[in-house]
Amino acid sequence: MKLPSHGTICEVGTRDGFQIEPDFIPTDLKIEVVDRLSDTGMPRIEVTSFVSPKAVPALRDAEAVMAGIKRRPGTRYSALVPNDKGAVRAVDAGVDDIHTVVSASESHNLANVNMTIAESLAKLEATAQVAHRAGKPVYSGISCTFGCPFEGDVPLTQLEQVIERLVGMGARGIGLADTTGMANPAQVARVLEHVVPRFPGVEWTLHTHDTRAMAIPNILAAMEMGVTNLDASIGGLGGCPFAPGASGNVCTEDLVHCLQAMGIETGIDLDRLIETSKRVQDIVGRALPGQIVKAGKWTRRYPLPDGVRERIPAR
Ligand code: COA
Ligand code: ZN
């Protein structure tokens, strides 16, 4: 495999994950999780979202969370916004980067943000203006890039048109999101082969969900195409409340473990990350899908059963 020497992880668990938790997570615990994630050396954290509190009541405390976190130099703190109202709130709350959302599928965009794609793009024009006036880079995520749970296939031309509009608004990065885990590695390579050369200078991110156990294979396919920005969620928390069948993102510690095992640098302290994942399990009150928390790292060794050592033939 031809893989890059480093990967840049953006932790999205406190947004993509906490947004769908059935019980409201108290603000001080959200702050604690963000601070623990910062302490692992995490380079990017999507802290929360500035959306309608009626649409996503779980994140109604976005301002308080942003105000309470410790800002570690070296970590960039962002939030997701669907419109200019959200961008104004995010800028006032002091985010470093603005993350926007629109879907490549009309049905999912209507279900998610109650707008057609064209209406969303108009709101995102206004959003970009707010961000640029405040000097904040915009990273634009595109939901259902690789398929929609309502419509199925999303034509590449449709995806390309959305990217073109977002790039035209001055987006620094484009996040290709597999919202309900429909992508496969061959498809990820095909889509990237198509779009990457058409939009030079764009920072690409792959946002995966592990709904069908293809998240890490998809990430490796994207990395082989040169994509190094990867969204992931602590413990594998996550899911879109407005996409049926959506489940957690790729698990951050499992992904960091995989990259580290292959010698790919992330700048993240894996042991601290695993401790953070255990703490998040305590907070949400259930086991999360991550595997490394259960299995331990690949370097884990077990004591030999009695009587085996003496029988190992000398070499
Ligand atoms: N932050 C806070 N409140 C917001 C807001 C924002 N970014 N955008 C709109 N609102 C408020 C409006 O002020 C209005 O409030 P009011 O009822 O007190 O007057 C209300 O929400 C409805 O506004 P409207 O523009 O008519 O929006 P809508 O009801 O059609 O909802 C969205 C559109 C985009 C605001 C809403 O669907 C949303 O926030 N979706 C978030 C989806 C999400 O986070 N999905 C998961 C992540 S991909
Ligand atoms: Zn997601």
mmCIF file of N, CA, C and O in Angstrom, residues 229-311:
data_model
loop_
_atom_site.group_PDB
_atom_site.id
_atom_site.type_symbol
_atom_site.label_atom_id
_atom_site.label_comp_id
_atom_site.label_asym_id
_atom_site.label_seq_id
_atom_site.Cartn_x
_atom_site.Cartn_y
_atom_site.Cartn_z
ATOM 1 N N ASN A 229 -7.032 14.114 5.935
ATOM 2 C CA ASN A 229 -7.914 14.650 6.980
ATOM 3 C C ASN A 229 -9.073 13.690 7.202
ATOM 4 O O ASN A 229 -9.828 13.388 6.274
ATOM 5 N N LEU A 230 -9.205 13.235 8.447
ATOM 6 C CA LEU A 230 -10.158 12.173 8.740
ATOM 7 C C LEU A 230 -10.985 12.529 9.965
ATOM 8 O O LEU A 230 -10.429 12.847 11.017
ATOM 9 N N ASP A 231 -12.293 12.498 9.812
ATOM 10 C CA ASP A 231 -13.165 12.689 10.970
ATOM 11 C C ASP A 231 -13.341 11.352 11.677
ATOM 12 O O ASP A 231 -13.416 10.299 11.022
ATOM 13 N N ALA A 232 -13.440 11.408 13.004
ATOM 14 C CA ALA A 232 -13.640 10.188 13.774
ATOM 15 C C ALA A 232 -14.267 10.556 15.101
ATOM 16 O O ALA A 232 -14.239 11.725 15.506
ATOM 17 N N SER A 233 -14.836 9.552 15.768
ATOM 18 C CA SER A 233 -15.565 9.871 16.983
ATOM 19 C C SER A 233 -15.182 8.914 18.110
ATOM 20 O O SER A 233 -15.112 7.690 17.901
ATOM 21 N N ILE A 234 -14.889 9.503 19.252
ATOM 22 C CA ILE A 234 -14.378 8.745 20.393
ATOM 23 C C ILE A 234 -15.341 7.584 20.719
ATOM 24 O O ILE A 234 -16.561 7.789 20.811
ATOM 25 N N GLY A 235 -14.806 6.396 20.844
ATOM 26 C CA GLY A 235 -15.624 5.224 21.172
ATOM 27 C C GLY A 235 -16.486 4.732 20.019
ATOM 28 O O GLY A 235 -17.103 3.681 20.121
ATOM 29 N N GLY A 236 -16.571 5.534 18.941
ATOM 30 C CA GLY A 236 -17.492 5.199 17.841
ATOM 31 C C GLY A 236 -18.890 5.728 18.092
ATOM 32 O O GLY A 236 -19.869 5.223 17.543
ATOM 33 N N LEU A 237 -18.991 6.758 18.934
ATOM 34 C CA LEU A 237 -20.265 7.448 19.154
ATOM 35 C C LEU A 237 -20.773 7.983 17.825
ATOM 36 O O LEU A 237 -19.978 8.229 16.921
ATOM 37 N N GLY A 238 -22.050 8.254 17.739
ATOM 38 C CA GLY A 238 -22.493 9.052 16.607
ATOM 39 C C GLY A 238 -23.653 8.533 15.819
ATOM 40 O O GLY A 238 -24.089 7.394 15.954
ATOM 41 N N GLY A 239 -24.155 9.430 14.966
ATOM 42 C CA GLY A 239 -25.273 9.102 14.093
ATOM 43 C C GLY A 239 -26.095 10.333 13.819
ATOM 44 O O GLY A 239 -26.162 11.229 14.645
ATOM 45 N N CYS A 240 -26.710 10.382 12.654
ATOM 46 C CA CYS A 240 -27.509 11.554 12.274
ATOM 47 C C CYS A 240 -28.955 11.302 12.685
ATOM 48 O O CYS A 240 -29.551 10.301 12.297
ATOM 49 N N PRO A 241 -29.535 12.236 13.489
ATOM 50 C CA PRO A 241 -30.926 12.037 13.909
ATOM 51 C C PRO A 241 -31.905 12.086 12.738
ATOM 52 O O PRO A 241 -33.047 11.663 12.881
ATOM 53 N N PHE A 242 -31.457 12.611 11.591
ATOM 54 C CA PHE A 242 -32.366 12.793 10.460
ATOM 55 C C PHE A 242 -32.015 11.868 9.293
ATOM 56 O O PHE A 242 -32.325 12.157 8.152
ATOM 57 N N ALA A 243 -31.323 10.774 9.575
ATOM 58 C CA ALA A 243 -31.016 9.778 8.543
ATOM 59 C C ALA A 243 -31.278 8.403 9.142
ATOM 60 O O ALA A 243 -30.549 7.957 10.024
ATOM 61 N N PRO A 244 -32.335 7.728 8.673
ATOM 62 C CA PRO A 244 -32.658 6.428 9.269
ATOM 63 C C PRO A 244 -31.515 5.434 9.094
ATOM 64 O O PRO A 244 -30.883 5.394 8.038
ATOM 65 N N GLY A 245 -31.257 4.667 10.141
ATOM 66 C CA GLY A 245 -30.216 3.639 10.049
ATOM 67 C C GLY A 245 -28.822 4.163 10.292
ATOM 68 O O GLY A 245 -27.861 3.410 10.224
ATOM 69 N N ALA A 246 -28.697 5.457 10.565
ATOM 70 C CA ALA A 246 -27.355 6.006 10.795
ATOM 71 C C ALA A 246 -26.827 5.464 12.118
ATOM 72 O O ALA A 246 -27.562 5.369 13.094
ATOM 73 N N SER A 247 -25.539 5.103 12.146
ATOM 74 C CA SER A 247 -24.931 4.725 13.416
ATOM 75 C C SER A 247 -23.604 5.436 13.542
ATOM 76 O O SER A 247 -23.323 6.360 12.773
ATOM 77 N N GLY A 248 -22.785 5.010 14.489
ATOM 78 C CA GLY A 248 -21.609 5.787 14.873
ATOM 79 C C GLY A 248 -20.570 5.997 13.783
ATOM 80 O O GLY A 248 -20.497 5.254 12.808
ATOM 81 N N ASN A 249 -19.766 7.026 14.029
ATOM 82 C CA ASN A 249 -18.616 7.308 13.156
ATOM 83 C C ASN A 249 -17.564 6.235 13.347
ATOM 84 O O ASN A 249 -17.620 5.452 14.297
ATOM 85 N N VAL A 250 -16.532 6.270 12.481
ATOM 86 C CA VAL A 250 -15.376 5.432 12.749
ATOM 87 C C VAL A 250 -14.865 5.821 14.133
ATOM 88 O O VAL A 250 -14.877 6.992 14.519
ATOM 89 N N CYS A 251 -14.462 4.811 14.901
ATOM 90 C CA CYS A 251 -14.050 5.045 16.283
ATOM 91 C C CYS A 251 -12.632 5.645 16.299
ATOM 92 O O CYS A 251 -11.705 5.079 15.697
ATOM 93 N N THR A 252 -12.477 6.778 16.989
ATOM 94 C CA THR A 252 -11.186 7.495 16.948
ATOM 95 C C THR A 252 -10.025 6.623 17.419
ATOM 96 O O THR A 252 -8.987 6.556 16.755
ATOM 97 N N GLU A 253 -10.199 5.962 18.574
ATOM 98 C CA GLU A 253 -9.034 5.216 19.095
ATOM 99 C C GLU A 253 -8.721 4.004 18.213
ATOM 100 O O GLU A 253 -7.552 3.629 18.063
ATOM 101 N N ASP A 254 -9.754 3.411 17.595
ATOM 102 C CA ASP A 254 -9.497 2.289 16.681
ATOM 103 C C ASP A 254 -8.735 2.782 15.446
ATOM 104 O O ASP A 254 -7.814 2.112 14.966
ATOM 105 N N LEU A 255 -9.126 3.963 14.952
ATOM 106 C CA LEU A 255 -8.452 4.511 13.769
ATOM 107 C C LEU A 255 -7.012 4.911 14.102
ATOM 108 O O LEU A 255 -6.073 4.562 13.373
ATOM 109 N N VAL A 256 -6.825 5.601 15.223
ATOM 110 C CA VAL A 256 -5.464 6.026 15.607
ATOM 111 C C VAL A 256 -4.592 4.794 15.816
ATOM 112 O O VAL A 256 -3.435 4.752 15.402
ATOM 113 N N HIS A 257 -5.168 3.773 16.444
ATOM 114 C CA HIS A 257 -4.439 2.516 16.661
ATOM 115 C C HIS A 257 -4.008 1.909 15.329
ATOM 116 O O HIS A 257 -2.859 1.498 15.147
ATOM 117 N N CYS A 258 -4.927 1.857 14.376
ATOM 118 C CA CYS A 258 -4.635 1.281 13.056
ATOM 119 C C CYS A 258 -3.513 2.070 12.377
ATOM 120 O O CYS A 258 -2.561 1.481 11.853
ATOM 121 N N LEU A 259 -3.618 3.397 12.414
ATOM 122 C CA LEU A 259 -2.596 4.228 11.749
ATOM 123 C C LEU A 259 -1.245 4.051 12.439
ATOM 124 O O LEU A 259 -0.214 3.888 11.792
ATOM 125 N N GLN A 260 -1.284 4.055 13.781
ATOM 126 C CA GLN A 260 -0.036 3.919 14.541
ATOM 127 C C GLN A 260 0.629 2.559 14.254
ATOM 128 O O GLN A 260 1.842 2.483 14.085
ATOM 129 N N ALA A 261 -0.182 1.510 14.173
ATOM 130 C CA ALA A 261 0.367 0.169 13.897
ATOM 131 C C ALA A 261 1.080 0.153 12.549
ATOM 132 O O ALA A 261 2.039 -0.596 12.359
ATOM 133 N N MET A 262 0.617 0.998 11.628
ATOM 134 C CA MET A 262 1.242 1.043 10.291
ATOM 135 C C MET A 262 2.349 2.089 10.217
ATOM 136 O O MET A 262 2.887 2.340 9.145
ATOM 137 N N GLY A 263 2.632 2.757 11.352
ATOM 138 C CA GLY A 263 3.701 3.758 11.363
ATOM 139 C C GLY A 263 3.274 5.115 10.824
ATOM 140 O O GLY A 263 4.106 5.932 10.448
ATOM 141 N N ILE A 264 1.967 5.371 10.785
ATOM 142 C CA ILE A 264 1.475 6.668 10.307
ATOM 143 C C ILE A 264 1.259 7.583 11.511
ATOM 144 O O ILE A 264 0.543 7.229 12.454
ATOM 145 N N GLU A 265 1.873 8.746 11.472
ATOM 146 C CA GLU A 265 1.896 9.671 12.603
ATOM 147 C C GLU A 265 0.575 10.457 12.706
ATOM 148 O O GLU A 265 0.032 10.909 11.706
ATOM 149 N N THR A 266 0.042 10.582 13.947
ATOM 150 C CA THR A 266 -1.164 11.413 14.149
ATOM 151 C C THR A 266 -0.937 12.491 15.203
ATOM 152 O O THR A 266 -1.761 13.388 15.354
ATOM 153 N N GLY A 267 0.136 12.377 15.976
ATOM 154 C CA GLY A 267 0.384 13.333 17.056
ATOM 155 C C GLY A 267 -0.515 13.118 18.269
ATOM 156 O O GLY A 267 -0.551 13.949 19.173
ATOM 157 N N ILE A 268 -1.237 12.003 18.289
ATOM 158 C CA ILE A 268 -2.190 11.755 19.379
ATOM 159 C C ILE A 268 -1.641 10.686 20.319
ATOM 160 O O ILE A 268 -1.088 9.679 19.879
ATOM 161 N N ASP A 269 -1.810 10.920 21.622
ATOM 162 C CA ASP A 269 -1.396 9.952 22.644
ATOM 163 C C ASP A 269 -2.495 8.885 22.751
ATOM 164 O O ASP A 269 -3.576 9.139 23.304
ATOM 165 N N LEU A 270 -2.213 7.703 22.209
ATOM 166 C CA LEU A 270 -3.237 6.656 22.121
ATOM 167 C C LEU A 270 -3.701 6.182 23.497
ATOM 168 O O LEU A 270 -4.886 5.909 23.702
ATOM 169 N N ASP A 271 -2.779 6.100 24.471
ATOM 170 C CA ASP A 271 -3.187 5.635 25.802
ATOM 171 C C ASP A 271 -4.186 6.600 26.441
ATOM 172 O O ASP A 271 -5.198 6.188 27.011
ATOM 173 N N ARG A 272 -3.896 7.888 26.295
ATOM 174 C CA ARG A 272 -4.834 8.887 26.840
ATOM 175 C C ARG A 272 -6.184 8.827 26.120
ATOM 176 O O ARG A 272 -7.235 9.039 26.721
ATOM 177 N N LEU A 273 -6.110 8.551 24.826
ATOM 178 C CA LEU A 273 -7.334 8.469 24.029
ATOM 179 C C LEU A 273 -8.202 7.304 24.517
ATOM 180 O O LEU A 273 -9.421 7.423 24.665
ATOM 181 N N ILE A 274 -7.545 6.174 24.800
ATOM 182 C CA ILE A 274 -8.273 5.002 25.281
ATOM 183 C C ILE A 274 -8.900 5.308 26.651
ATOM 184 O O ILE A 274 -10.054 4.959 26.913
ATOM 185 N N GLU A 275 -8.145 5.996 27.519
ATOM 186 C CA GLU A 275 -8.702 6.395 28.820
ATOM 187 C C GLU A 275 -9.915 7.302 28.625
ATOM 188 O O GLU A 275 -10.925 7.179 29.319
ATOM 189 N N THR A 276 -9.823 8.224 27.657
ATOM 190 C CA THR A 276 -10.935 9.141 27.386
ATOM 191 C C THR A 276 -12.160 8.363 26.916
ATOM 192 O O THR A 276 -13.292 8.641 27.331
ATOM 193 N N SER A 277 -11.926 7.372 26.079
ATOM 194 C CA SER A 277 -13.039 6.575 25.572
ATOM 195 C C SER A 277 -13.744 5.845 26.727
ATOM 196 O O SER A 277 -14.979 5.772 26.774
ATOM 197 N N LYS A 278 -12.942 5.342 27.680
ATOM 198 C CA LYS A 278 -13.550 4.661 28.840
ATOM 199 C C LYS A 278 -14.394 5.634 29.649
ATOM 200 O O LYS A 278 -15.488 5.298 30.119
ATOM 201 N N ARG A 279 -13.884 6.849 29.797
ATOM 202 C CA ARG A 279 -14.631 7.872 30.545
ATOM 203 C C ARG A 279 -15.943 8.217 29.817
ATOM 204 O O ARG A 279 -16.981 8.384 30.464
ATOM 205 N N VAL A 280 -15.890 8.279 28.486
ATOM 206 C CA VAL A 280 -17.110 8.581 27.718
ATOM 207 C C VAL A 280 -18.125 7.444 27.886
ATOM 208 O O VAL A 280 -19.325 7.688 28.025
ATOM 209 N N GLN A 281 -17.649 6.210 27.938
ATOM 210 C CA GLN A 281 -18.565 5.088 28.188
ATOM 211 C C GLN A 281 -19.265 5.256 29.537
ATOM 212 O O GLN A 281 -20.462 5.008 29.653
ATOM 213 N N ASP A 282 -18.494 5.691 30.547
ATOM 214 C CA ASP A 282 -19.106 5.938 31.866
ATOM 215 C C ASP A 282 -20.171 7.013 31.751
ATOM 216 O O ASP A 282 -21.255 6.906 32.341
ATOM 217 N N ILE A 283 -19.850 8.073 30.999
ATOM 218 C CA ILE A 283 -20.769 9.218 30.901
ATOM 219 C C ILE A 283 -22.060 8.821 30.195
ATOM 220 O O ILE A 283 -23.158 9.171 30.644
ATOM 221 N N VAL A 284 -21.961 8.080 29.082
ATOM 222 C CA VAL A 284 -23.185 7.722 28.351
ATOM 223 C C VAL A 284 -23.857 6.480 28.948
ATOM 224 O O VAL A 284 -24.984 6.143 28.594
ATOM 225 N N GLY A 285 -23.129 5.806 29.846
ATOM 226 C CA GLY A 285 -23.751 4.710 30.586
ATOM 227 C C GLY A 285 -23.923 3.429 29.790
ATOM 228 O O GLY A 285 -24.815 2.624 30.072
ATOM 229 N N ARG A 286 -23.083 3.236 28.768
ATOM 230 C CA ARG A 286 -23.150 1.961 28.040
ATOM 231 C C ARG A 286 -21.822 1.716 27.321
ATOM 232 O O ARG A 286 -21.026 2.636 27.160
ATOM 233 N N ALA A 287 -21.619 0.464 26.899
ATOM 234 C CA ALA A 287 -20.413 0.141 26.126
ATOM 235 C C ALA A 287 -20.562 0.735 24.733
ATOM 236 O O ALA A 287 -21.650 0.758 24.170
ATOM 237 N N LEU A 288 -19.454 1.232 24.187
ATOM 238 C CA LEU A 288 -19.463 1.824 22.843
ATOM 239 C C LEU A 288 -18.846 0.833 21.857
ATOM 240 O O LEU A 288 -18.206 -0.131 22.275
ATOM 241 N N PRO A 289 -19.023 1.071 20.549
ATOM 242 C CA PRO A 289 -18.597 0.061 19.573
ATOM 243 C C PRO A 289 -17.083 -0.136 19.417
ATOM 244 O O PRO A 289 -16.677 -1.140 18.838
ATOM 245 N N GLY A 290 -16.266 0.783 19.933
ATOM 246 C CA GLY A 290 -14.810 0.684 19.724
ATOM 247 C C GLY A 290 -14.263 -0.687 20.127
ATOM 248 O O GLY A 290 -14.693 -1.275 21.118
ATOM 249 N N GLN A 291 -13.294 -1.176 19.366
ATOM 250 C CA GLN A 291 -12.732 -2.514 19.609
ATOM 251 C C GLN A 291 -11.491 -2.478 20.494
ATOM 252 O O GLN A 291 -11.239 -3.413 21.246
ATOM 253 N N ILE A 292 -10.677 -1.423 20.367
ATOM 254 C CA ILE A 292 -9.375 -1.413 21.045
ATOM 255 C C ILE A 292 -9.535 -1.289 22.557
ATOM 256 O O ILE A 292 -8.751 -1.845 23.325
ATOM 257 N N VAL A 293 -10.596 -0.593 22.983
ATOM 258 C CA VAL A 293 -10.868 -0.506 24.419
ATOM 259 C C VAL A 293 -11.050 -1.918 24.996
ATOM 260 O O VAL A 293 -10.626 -2.208 26.115
ATOM 261 N N LYS A 294 -11.642 -2.804 24.212
ATOM 262 C CA LYS A 294 -11.866 -4.176 24.691
ATOM 263 C C LYS A 294 -10.631 -5.045 24.465
ATOM 264 O O LYS A 294 -10.224 -5.803 25.338
ATOM 265 N N ALA A 295 -10.035 -4.962 23.281
ATOM 266 C CA ALA A 295 -8.971 -5.912 22.906
ATOM 267 C C ALA A 295 -7.597 -5.496 23.415
ATOM 268 O O ALA A 295 -6.718 -6.331 23.550
ATOM 269 N N GLY A 296 -7.405 -4.181 23.696
ATOM 270 C CA GLY A 296 -6.060 -3.679 23.990
ATOM 271 C C GLY A 296 -5.313 -3.481 22.681
ATOM 272 O O GLY A 296 -5.780 -3.885 21.610
ATOM 273 N N LYS A 297 -4.121 -2.861 22.798
ATOM 274 C CA LYS A 297 -3.351 -2.564 21.592
ATOM 275 C C LYS A 297 -2.719 -3.838 21.034
ATOM 276 O O LYS A 297 -2.642 -4.846 21.722
ATOM 277 N N TRP A 298 -2.256 -3.758 19.777
ATOM 278 C CA TRP A 298 -1.660 -4.949 19.140
ATOM 279 C C TRP A 298 -0.411 -5.403 19.862
ATOM 280 O O TRP A 298 0.038 -6.530 19.706
ATOM 281 N N THR A 299 0.155 -4.546 20.694
ATOM 282 C CA THR A 299 1.363 -4.905 21.439
ATOM 283 C C THR A 299 1.038 -5.680 22.717
ATOM 284 O O THR A 299 1.939 -6.101 23.431
ATOM 285 N N ARG A 300 -0.252 -5.858 23.008
ATOM 286 C CA ARG A 300 -0.643 -6.575 24.227
ATOM 287 C C ARG A 300 -0.177 -8.041 24.141
ATOM 288 O O ARG A 300 -0.318 -8.685 23.105
ATOM 289 N N ARG A 301 0.371 -8.538 25.237
ATOM 290 C CA ARG A 301 0.804 -9.943 25.289
ATOM 291 C C ARG A 301 0.183 -10.608 26.507
ATOM 292 O O ARG A 301 -0.054 -9.963 27.520
ATOM 293 N N TYR A 302 -0.047 -11.901 26.376
ATOM 294 C CA TYR A 302 -0.670 -12.669 27.454
ATOM 295 C C TYR A 302 0.334 -13.650 28.044
ATOM 296 O O TYR A 302 1.254 -14.091 27.337
ATOM 297 N N PRO A 303 0.186 -14.018 29.324
ATOM 298 C CA PRO A 303 1.083 -15.032 29.896
ATOM 299 C C PRO A 303 0.852 -16.379 29.217
ATOM 300 O O PRO A 303 -0.275 -16.695 28.842
ATOM 301 N N LEU A 304 1.920 -17.131 29.055
ATOM 302 C CA LEU A 304 1.783 -18.463 28.449
ATOM 303 C C LEU A 304 1.042 -19.396 29.403
ATOM 304 O O LEU A 304 1.216 -19.321 30.617
ATOM 305 N N PRO A 305 0.234 -20.282 28.874
ATOM 306 C CA PRO A 305 -0.365 -21.310 29.745
ATOM 307 C C PRO A 305 0.743 -22.194 30.344
ATOM 308 O O PRO A 305 1.808 -22.331 29.748
ATOM 309 N N ASP A 306 0.440 -22.797 31.503
ATOM 310 C CA ASP A 306 1.433 -23.635 32.190
ATOM 311 C C ASP A 306 1.968 -24.732 31.273
ATOM 312 O O ASP A 306 1.212 -25.337 30.523
ATOM 313 N N GLY A 307 3.243 -24.955 31.373
ATOM 314 C CA GLY A 307 3.845 -26.092 30.673
ATOM 315 C C GLY A 307 4.171 -25.836 29.209
ATOM 316 O O GLY A 307 4.704 -26.714 28.526
ATOM 317 N N VAL A 308 3.850 -24.651 28.688
ATOM 318 C CA VAL A 308 4.104 -24.408 27.259
ATOM 319 C C VAL A 308 5.542 -23.961 27.012
ATOM 320 O O VAL A 308 6.207 -24.447 26.098
ATOM 321 N N ARG A 309 6.034 -23.061 27.914
ATOM 322 C CA ARG A 309 7.364 -22.481 27.666
ATOM 323 C C ARG A 309 8.436 -23.565 27.497
ATOM 324 O O ARG A 309 9.253 -23.522 26.583
ATOM 325 N N GLU A 310 8.384 -24.584 28.383
ATOM 326 C CA GLU A 310 9.420 -25.628 28.376
ATOM 327 C C GLU A 310 9.397 -26.424 27.076
ATOM 328 O O GLU A 310 10.379 -27.059 26.700
ATOM 329 N N ARG A 311 8.244 -26.399 26.390
ATOM 330 C CA ARG A 311 8.116 -27.265 25.204
ATOM 331 C C ARG A 311 8.395 -26.522 23.895
ATOM 332 O O ARG A 311 8.307 -27.113 22.821
#
